[in-house]
mmCIF file of N, CA and C in Angstrom:
data_model
loop_
_atom_site.group_PDB
_atom_site.id
_atom_site.type_symbol
_atom_site.label_atom_id
_atom_site.label_comp_id
_atom_site.label_asym_id
_atom_site.label_seq_id
_atom_site.Cartn_x
_atom_site.Cartn_y
_atom_site.Cartn_z
ATOM 1 N N MET A 3 0.565 -1.210 -0.049
ATOM 2 C CA MET A 3 -0.075 -0.049 0.045
ATOM 3 C C MET A 3 0.860 1.345 -0.072
ATOM 4 N N SER A 4 0.463 2.409 -0.618
ATOM 5 C CA SER A 4 1.220 3.537 -0.753
ATOM 6 C C SER A 4 0.330 4.627 -0.242
ATOM 7 N N ARG A 5 1.029 5.718 0.209
ATOM 8 C CA ARG A 5 0.413 6.891 0.602
ATOM 9 C C ARG A 5 0.919 8.174 -0.371
ATOM 10 N N VAL A 6 -0.150 8.774 -0.894
ATOM 11 C CA VAL A 6 0.402 9.886 -1.888
ATOM 12 C C VAL A 6 0.123 11.168 -0.839
ATOM 13 N N LEU A 7 1.111 11.898 -0.674
ATOM 14 C CA LEU A 7 1.139 12.998 0.310
ATOM 15 C C LEU A 7 0.171 14.105 -0.050
ATOM 16 N N GLY A 8 -0.332 14.848 0.796
ATOM 17 C CA GLY A 8 -1.307 16.003 0.424
ATOM 18 C C GLY A 8 -0.853 17.012 -0.400
ATOM 19 N N GLU A 9 -1.631 17.736 -0.878
ATOM 20 C CA GLU A 9 -1.341 18.781 -1.739
ATOM 21 C C GLU A 9 -1.127 20.056 -0.937
ATOM 22 N N THR A 10 0.060 20.750 -1.322
ATOM 23 C CA THR A 10 0.292 22.060 -0.799
ATOM 24 C C THR A 10 0.855 23.007 -1.861
ATOM 25 N N ALA A 11 0.151 24.237 -1.792
ATOM 26 C CA ALA A 11 0.511 25.448 -2.794
ATOM 27 C C ALA A 11 0.356 24.870 -4.298
ATOM 28 N N GLY A 12 -0.567 23.885 -4.401
ATOM 29 C CA GLY A 12 -0.861 23.618 -5.827
ATOM 30 C C GLY A 12 -0.114 22.495 -6.412
ATOM 31 N N ARG A 13 0.723 21.940 -5.310
ATOM 32 C CA ARG A 13 1.502 20.570 -5.683
ATOM 33 C C ARG A 13 1.369 19.640 -4.776
ATOM 34 N N VAL A 14 1.383 18.389 -5.364
ATOM 35 C CA VAL A 14 1.112 17.169 -4.536
ATOM 36 C C VAL A 14 2.507 16.951 -4.033
ATOM 37 N N GLY A 15 2.568 16.707 -2.679
ATOM 38 C CA GLY A 15 3.679 16.317 -2.026
ATOM 39 C C GLY A 15 4.245 17.305 -0.880
ATOM 40 N N GLU A 16 5.365 16.814 -0.374
ATOM 41 C CA GLU A 16 5.908 17.641 0.785
ATOM 42 C C GLU A 16 7.456 17.905 0.242
ATOM 43 N N GLU A 17 7.758 19.162 0.294
ATOM 44 C CA GLU A 17 9.031 19.550 -0.186
ATOM 45 C C GLU A 17 10.135 19.309 0.889
ATOM 46 N N VAL A 18 11.145 18.695 0.199
ATOM 47 C CA VAL A 18 12.292 18.026 1.079
ATOM 48 C C VAL A 18 13.631 18.534 0.425
ATOM 49 N N GLN A 19 14.652 18.482 1.154
ATOM 50 C CA GLN A 19 16.052 18.718 0.629
ATOM 51 C C GLN A 19 16.770 17.501 0.188
ATOM 52 N N VAL A 20 17.432 17.339 -0.857
ATOM 53 C CA VAL A 20 17.953 16.347 -1.422
ATOM 54 C C VAL A 20 19.407 16.455 -1.828
ATOM 55 N N GLU A 21 20.295 15.463 -1.582
ATOM 56 C CA GLU A 21 21.543 15.465 -2.062
ATOM 57 C C GLU A 21 21.426 14.309 -3.103
ATOM 58 N N ARG A 22 21.984 14.703 -4.277
ATOM 59 C CA ARG A 22 21.985 13.797 -5.572
ATOM 60 C C ARG A 22 23.388 13.441 -5.829
ATOM 61 N N GLY A 23 23.511 12.236 -6.045
ATOM 62 C CA GLY A 23 24.842 11.673 -6.662
ATOM 63 C C GLY A 23 24.610 11.397 -8.051
ATOM 64 N N PRO A 24 25.683 10.770 -8.795
ATOM 65 C CA PRO A 24 25.617 10.693 -10.184
ATOM 66 C C PRO A 24 24.548 9.621 -10.663
ATOM 67 N N LEU A 25 24.007 8.866 -9.745
ATOM 68 C CA LEU A 25 22.822 7.790 -10.251
ATOM 69 C C LEU A 25 21.554 8.417 -9.700
ATOM 70 N N GLY A 26 21.361 9.195 -8.740
ATOM 71 C CA GLY A 26 20.292 9.739 -8.160
ATOM 72 C C GLY A 26 20.467 10.178 -6.759
ATOM 73 N N PRO A 27 19.380 10.414 -5.987
ATOM 74 C CA PRO A 27 19.416 10.719 -4.604
ATOM 75 C C PRO A 27 20.199 9.820 -3.752
ATOM 76 N N VAL A 28 21.027 10.295 -2.839
ATOM 77 C CA VAL A 28 21.868 9.620 -1.997
ATOM 78 C C VAL A 28 21.522 9.796 -0.409
ATOM 79 N N GLN A 29 20.830 10.947 -0.256
ATOM 80 C CA GLN A 29 20.056 11.124 0.984
ATOM 81 C C GLN A 29 19.162 12.329 1.031
ATOM 82 N N PHE A 30 18.372 12.608 1.870
ATOM 83 C CA PHE A 30 17.382 13.553 1.935
ATOM 84 C C PHE A 30 16.768 13.976 3.274
ATOM 85 N N TRP A 31 16.322 15.237 3.584
ATOM 86 C CA TRP A 31 15.977 15.757 4.801
ATOM 87 C C TRP A 31 14.461 15.976 4.754
ATOM 88 N N ARG A 32 13.718 15.457 5.712
ATOM 89 C CA ARG A 32 12.333 15.773 5.726
ATOM 90 C C ARG A 32 12.330 16.399 7.139
ATOM 91 N N GLY A 33 12.020 17.600 7.328
ATOM 92 C CA GLY A 33 12.110 18.257 8.386
ATOM 93 C C GLY A 33 13.536 18.218 9.044
ATOM 94 N N GLU A 34 13.511 17.953 10.313
ATOM 95 C CA GLU A 34 14.863 17.818 10.916
ATOM 96 C C GLU A 34 15.512 16.385 10.743
ATOM 97 N N SER A 35 14.660 15.537 10.091
ATOM 98 C CA SER A 35 15.205 14.082 10.132
ATOM 99 C C SER A 35 15.955 13.822 8.941
ATOM 100 N N ARG A 36 17.109 13.250 8.764
ATOM 101 C CA ARG A 36 17.935 12.962 7.661
ATOM 102 C C ARG A 36 17.658 11.324 7.251
ATOM 103 N N TYR A 37 17.513 11.135 6.059
ATOM 104 C CA TYR A 37 17.332 9.865 5.472
ATOM 105 C C TYR A 37 18.301 9.550 4.646
ATOM 106 N N LEU A 38 18.979 8.118 4.767
ATOM 107 C CA LEU A 38 20.078 7.687 3.973
ATOM 108 C C LEU A 38 19.429 6.820 2.848
ATOM 109 N N VAL A 39 19.705 6.911 1.640
ATOM 110 C CA VAL A 39 19.404 6.099 0.525
ATOM 111 C C VAL A 39 20.082 4.885 0.675
ATOM 112 N N GLY A 40 19.525 3.723 0.707
ATOM 113 C CA GLY A 40 20.264 2.540 0.651
ATOM 114 C C GLY A 40 20.224 1.705 -0.739
ATOM 115 N N GLU A 41 19.228 2.011 -1.360
ATOM 116 C CA GLU A 41 18.983 1.425 -2.707
ATOM 117 C C GLU A 41 18.227 2.268 -3.580
ATOM 118 N N LEU A 42 18.687 2.484 -4.950
ATOM 119 C CA LEU A 42 17.751 3.002 -5.908
ATOM 120 C C LEU A 42 16.947 1.893 -6.511
ATOM 121 N N LEU A 43 15.564 1.907 -6.212
ATOM 122 C CA LEU A 43 14.724 0.793 -6.830
ATOM 123 C C LEU A 43 14.248 0.988 -8.096
ATOM 124 N N ASP A 44 13.933 2.344 -8.665
ATOM 125 C CA ASP A 44 13.336 2.603 -9.865
ATOM 126 C C ASP A 44 13.444 3.969 -10.243
ATOM 127 N N SER A 45 13.340 4.537 -11.223
ATOM 128 C CA SER A 45 13.349 5.848 -11.763
ATOM 129 C C SER A 45 12.535 5.882 -13.045
ATOM 130 N N TRP A 46 11.894 7.014 -13.263
ATOM 131 C CA TRP A 46 11.164 7.296 -14.437
ATOM 132 C C TRP A 46 10.808 8.712 -14.720
ATOM 133 N N VAL A 47 10.340 9.248 -15.661
ATOM 134 C CA VAL A 47 9.935 10.732 -15.938
ATOM 135 C C VAL A 47 8.341 10.686 -16.016
ATOM 136 N N GLU A 48 7.786 11.578 -15.536
ATOM 137 C CA GLU A 48 6.233 11.916 -15.412
ATOM 138 C C GLU A 48 6.195 13.428 -16.003
ATOM 139 N N THR A 49 5.077 13.521 -16.870
ATOM 140 C CA THR A 49 4.582 14.760 -17.252
ATOM 141 C C THR A 49 3.478 15.052 -16.312
ATOM 142 N N PRO A 50 3.425 16.210 -15.499
ATOM 143 C CA PRO A 50 2.373 16.611 -14.720
ATOM 144 C C PRO A 50 1.031 16.686 -15.631
ATOM 145 N N ALA A 51 -0.051 16.338 -14.682
ATOM 146 C CA ALA A 51 -1.376 16.548 -15.372
ATOM 147 C C ALA A 51 -1.693 17.793 -15.779
ATOM 148 N N TRP A 52 -2.189 18.064 -16.918
ATOM 149 C CA TRP A 52 -2.297 19.310 -17.554
ATOM 150 C C TRP A 52 -3.459 20.023 -16.771
ATOM 151 N N TRP A 53 -4.523 19.276 -16.241
ATOM 152 C CA TRP A 53 -5.591 20.114 -15.444
ATOM 153 C C TRP A 53 -5.129 20.561 -14.118
ATOM 154 N N ARG A 54 -3.984 20.238 -13.615
ATOM 155 C CA ARG A 54 -3.454 20.646 -12.300
ATOM 156 C C ARG A 54 -2.624 21.953 -12.742
ATOM 157 N N ARG A 55 -2.251 22.290 -13.708
ATOM 158 C CA ARG A 55 -1.446 23.546 -13.903
ATOM 159 C C ARG A 55 -2.178 24.633 -14.479
ATOM 160 N N GLY A 56 -1.597 25.842 -14.564
ATOM 161 C CA GLY A 56 -2.203 26.928 -14.887
ATOM 162 C C GLY A 56 -2.623 26.765 -16.378
ATOM 163 N N ALA A 57 -3.414 27.796 -16.859
ATOM 164 C CA ALA A 57 -3.898 27.846 -18.296
ATOM 165 C C ALA A 57 -2.555 28.041 -19.283
ATOM 166 N N ALA A 58 -2.735 27.627 -20.384
ATOM 167 C CA ALA A 58 -1.672 27.750 -21.466
ATOM 168 C C ALA A 58 -1.687 29.141 -21.687
ATOM 169 N N VAL A 59 -0.480 29.567 -21.995
ATOM 170 C CA VAL A 59 -0.200 31.106 -22.508
ATOM 171 C C VAL A 59 -0.735 31.059 -23.983
ATOM 172 N N ALA A 60 -1.004 32.317 -24.296
ATOM 173 C CA ALA A 60 -1.563 32.614 -25.751
ATOM 174 C C ALA A 60 -0.511 32.066 -26.838
ATOM 175 N N GLY A 61 -1.235 31.330 -27.794
ATOM 176 C CA GLY A 61 -0.358 30.832 -28.828
ATOM 177 C C GLY A 61 0.426 29.356 -28.676
ATOM 178 N N GLY A 62 0.200 28.694 -27.523
ATOM 179 C CA GLY A 62 0.799 27.562 -27.186
ATOM 180 C C GLY A 62 0.833 27.259 -25.799
ATOM 181 N N ALA A 63 1.207 26.053 -25.454
ATOM 182 C CA ALA A 63 1.211 25.568 -24.071
ATOM 183 C C ALA A 63 2.299 26.265 -23.317
ATOM 184 N N SER A 64 2.219 26.539 -21.937
ATOM 185 C CA SER A 64 3.228 27.129 -21.233
ATOM 186 C C SER A 64 4.347 26.105 -20.953
ATOM 187 N N ALA A 65 5.465 26.473 -20.545
ATOM 188 C CA ALA A 65 6.766 25.644 -20.312
ATOM 189 C C ALA A 65 6.295 24.878 -19.167
ATOM 190 N N GLU A 66 5.746 25.382 -18.087
ATOM 191 C CA GLU A 66 5.273 24.556 -16.874
ATOM 192 C C GLU A 66 4.348 23.641 -17.303
ATOM 193 N N LEU A 67 3.511 23.763 -18.181
ATOM 194 C CA LEU A 67 2.302 22.862 -18.551
ATOM 195 C C LEU A 67 3.088 21.434 -19.004
ATOM 196 N N VAL A 68 4.129 21.711 -19.660
ATOM 197 C CA VAL A 68 4.672 20.355 -20.383
ATOM 198 C C VAL A 68 6.008 19.856 -19.637
ATOM 199 N N ALA A 69 6.424 20.551 -18.680
ATOM 200 C CA ALA A 69 7.614 20.269 -17.965
ATOM 201 C C ALA A 69 7.651 18.843 -17.260
ATOM 202 N N ASN A 70 8.563 18.145 -17.585
ATOM 203 C CA ASN A 70 8.633 16.733 -17.110
ATOM 204 C C ASN A 70 9.328 16.785 -15.869
ATOM 205 N N GLN A 71 9.049 15.797 -14.815
ATOM 206 C CA GLN A 71 9.565 15.507 -13.606
ATOM 207 C C GLN A 71 10.098 14.263 -13.579
ATOM 208 N N GLU A 72 11.339 14.202 -12.967
ATOM 209 C CA GLU A 72 12.045 13.051 -12.776
ATOM 210 C C GLU A 72 11.718 12.535 -11.392
ATOM 211 N N VAL A 73 11.377 11.200 -11.400
ATOM 212 C CA VAL A 73 10.906 10.554 -9.964
ATOM 213 C C VAL A 73 11.896 9.394 -9.865
ATOM 214 N N TRP A 74 12.204 9.319 -8.678
ATOM 215 C CA TRP A 74 12.959 8.078 -7.928
ATOM 216 C C TRP A 74 12.459 7.404 -6.876
ATOM 217 N N ARG A 75 12.330 6.128 -7.183
ATOM 218 C CA ARG A 75 11.710 5.316 -6.030
ATOM 219 C C ARG A 75 12.913 4.614 -5.221
ATOM 220 N N VAL A 76 13.034 5.231 -3.897
ATOM 221 C CA VAL A 76 14.307 4.687 -3.236
ATOM 222 C C VAL A 76 13.840 4.049 -1.910
ATOM 223 N N GLU A 77 14.673 3.195 -1.439
ATOM 224 C CA GLU A 77 14.727 2.389 -0.221
ATOM 225 C C GLU A 77 15.632 3.291 0.659
ATOM 226 N N ALA A 78 15.097 3.841 1.891
ATOM 227 C CA ALA A 78 15.819 4.902 2.702
ATOM 228 C C ALA A 78 15.449 4.452 4.135
ATOM 229 N N VAL A 79 16.402 4.925 5.094
ATOM 230 C CA VAL A 79 16.406 4.780 6.571
ATOM 231 C C VAL A 79 16.753 6.039 7.181
ATOM 232 N N ARG A 80 16.029 6.336 8.271
ATOM 233 C CA ARG A 80 16.355 7.528 9.026
ATOM 234 C C ARG A 80 17.823 7.294 9.547
ATOM 235 N N ALA A 81 18.504 8.228 9.418
ATOM 236 C CA ALA A 81 19.942 8.203 9.814
ATOM 237 C C ALA A 81 19.835 7.833 11.452
ATOM 238 N N GLY A 82 20.918 6.747 11.859
ATOM 239 C CA GLY A 82 20.987 6.210 13.171
ATOM 240 C C GLY A 82 20.103 5.077 13.397
ATOM 241 N N ARG A 83 19.495 4.698 12.452
ATOM 242 C CA ARG A 83 18.468 3.342 12.384
ATOM 243 C C ARG A 83 19.005 2.307 11.637
ATOM 244 N N SER A 84 18.499 0.945 12.122
ATOM 245 C CA SER A 84 19.004 -0.143 11.329
ATOM 246 C C SER A 84 18.136 -0.364 10.110
ATOM 247 N N ARG A 85 18.915 -0.451 8.925
ATOM 248 C CA ARG A 85 18.133 -0.659 7.545
ATOM 249 C C ARG A 85 17.345 -1.867 7.617
ATOM 250 N N THR A 86 17.782 -3.031 8.115
ATOM 251 C CA THR A 86 16.928 -4.254 8.194
ATOM 252 C C THR A 86 15.641 -4.006 8.831
ATOM 253 N N SER A 87 15.647 -3.128 9.953
ATOM 254 C CA SER A 87 14.260 -2.891 10.549
ATOM 255 C C SER A 87 13.491 -1.840 10.411
ATOM 256 N N PHE A 88 14.011 -0.682 9.915
ATOM 257 C CA PHE A 88 13.393 0.538 9.718
ATOM 258 C C PHE A 88 13.489 1.187 8.314
ATOM 259 N N ALA A 89 13.874 0.348 7.292
ATOM 260 C CA ALA A 89 13.845 0.921 6.028
ATOM 261 C C ALA A 89 12.293 1.019 5.512
ATOM 262 N N GLY A 90 12.360 2.169 4.764
ATOM 263 C CA GLY A 90 10.988 2.480 4.017
ATOM 264 C C GLY A 90 11.343 2.797 2.495
ATOM 265 N N VAL A 91 10.180 2.912 1.849
ATOM 266 C CA VAL A 91 10.403 3.011 0.274
ATOM 267 C C VAL A 91 9.515 4.419 0.118
ATOM 268 N N TYR A 92 10.206 5.185 -0.525
ATOM 269 C CA TYR A 92 9.838 6.696 -0.750
ATOM 270 C C TYR A 92 9.955 6.945 -2.278
ATOM 271 N N ASP A 93 9.095 7.926 -2.843
ATOM 272 C CA ASP A 93 9.100 8.366 -4.203
ATOM 273 C C ASP A 93 9.503 9.899 -4.056
ATOM 274 N N LEU A 94 10.608 10.234 -4.587
ATOM 275 C CA LEU A 94 11.141 11.614 -4.560
ATOM 276 C C LEU A 94 11.172 12.042 -6.061
ATOM 277 N N SER A 95 10.588 13.269 -6.182
ATOM 278 C CA SER A 95 10.437 14.019 -7.600
ATOM 279 C C SER A 95 11.141 15.221 -7.746
ATOM 280 N N TRP A 96 11.881 15.310 -8.733
ATOM 281 C CA TRP A 96 12.751 16.540 -8.915
ATOM 282 C C TRP A 96 11.866 17.369 -9.949
ATOM 283 N N ASP A 97 11.318 18.795 -9.505
ATOM 284 C CA ASP A 97 10.771 19.603 -10.229
ATOM 285 C C ASP A 97 11.703 20.563 -10.731
ATOM 286 N N ALA A 98 12.227 20.352 -11.907
ATOM 287 C CA ALA A 98 13.320 21.192 -12.597
ATOM 288 C C ALA A 98 13.070 22.654 -12.758
ATOM 289 N N ALA A 99 11.717 22.814 -13.251
ATOM 290 C CA ALA A 99 11.075 24.222 -13.527
ATOM 291 C C ALA A 99 11.008 24.998 -12.269
ATOM 292 N N GLY A 100 10.708 24.504 -11.170
ATOM 293 C CA GLY A 100 10.761 25.173 -9.772
ATOM 294 C C GLY A 100 11.942 24.961 -9.008
ATOM 295 N N ASN A 101 13.027 24.073 -9.499
ATOM 296 C CA ASN A 101 14.217 23.929 -8.870
ATOM 297 C C ASN A 101 14.070 23.388 -7.544
ATOM 298 N N ARG A 102 13.162 22.506 -7.266
ATOM 299 C CA ARG A 102 12.708 21.766 -5.838
ATOM 300 C C ARG A 102 12.593 20.257 -6.102
ATOM 301 N N TRP A 103 12.875 19.736 -4.954
ATOM 302 C CA TRP A 103 12.593 18.367 -4.691
ATOM 303 C C TRP A 103 11.198 18.238 -3.833
ATOM 304 N N TRP A 104 10.529 17.134 -4.162
ATOM 305 C CA TRP A 104 9.229 16.833 -3.623
ATOM 306 C C TRP A 104 9.232 15.367 -3.031
ATOM 307 N N LEU A 105 8.906 15.062 -1.851
ATOM 308 C CA LEU A 105 8.511 13.649 -1.469
ATOM 309 C C LEU A 105 6.995 13.515 -1.791
ATOM 310 N N VAL A 106 6.848 12.559 -2.837
ATOM 311 C CA VAL A 106 5.430 12.547 -3.405
ATOM 312 C C VAL A 106 4.787 11.211 -2.843
ATOM 313 N N ARG A 107 5.364 10.278 -2.486
ATOM 314 C CA ARG A 107 4.706 8.956 -2.024
ATOM 315 C C ARG A 107 5.466 8.212 -1.009
ATOM 316 N N VAL A 108 4.726 7.677 0.051
ATOM 317 C CA VAL A 108 5.540 6.849 0.981
ATOM 318 C C VAL A 108 4.818 5.435 0.748
ATOM 319 N N HIS A 109 5.630 4.553 0.643
ATOM 320 C CA HIS A 109 5.110 3.043 0.457
ATOM 321 C C HIS A 109 5.174 2.367 1.712
ATOM 322 N N ASP A 110 3.955 1.811 2.345
ATOM 323 C CA ASP A 110 3.882 0.936 3.434
ATOM 324 C C ASP A 110 4.171 -0.672 3.187
#
């Protein structure tokens, strides 16, 4: 089962800080908690739903309307905890247009 995080400021998810390595996220901060990525499970590119974005600009679609977002599904554990006991699966999304990272799903 997975939980999609709530919508804030017109965006689904919770903004997080991410340190990215050559292959994808290596750690992220959710509030005061640091999570260490143990394994990259999957990655893909999503095009945001057009009905959730602002209206297209005159003469064509806005750049925000068609901007792709990279998504990584990672197994991570809160720093200081055992990976075997406390690992969770998280979907992290990179919004290049907004230059921000979002935690969009937590898998139970």
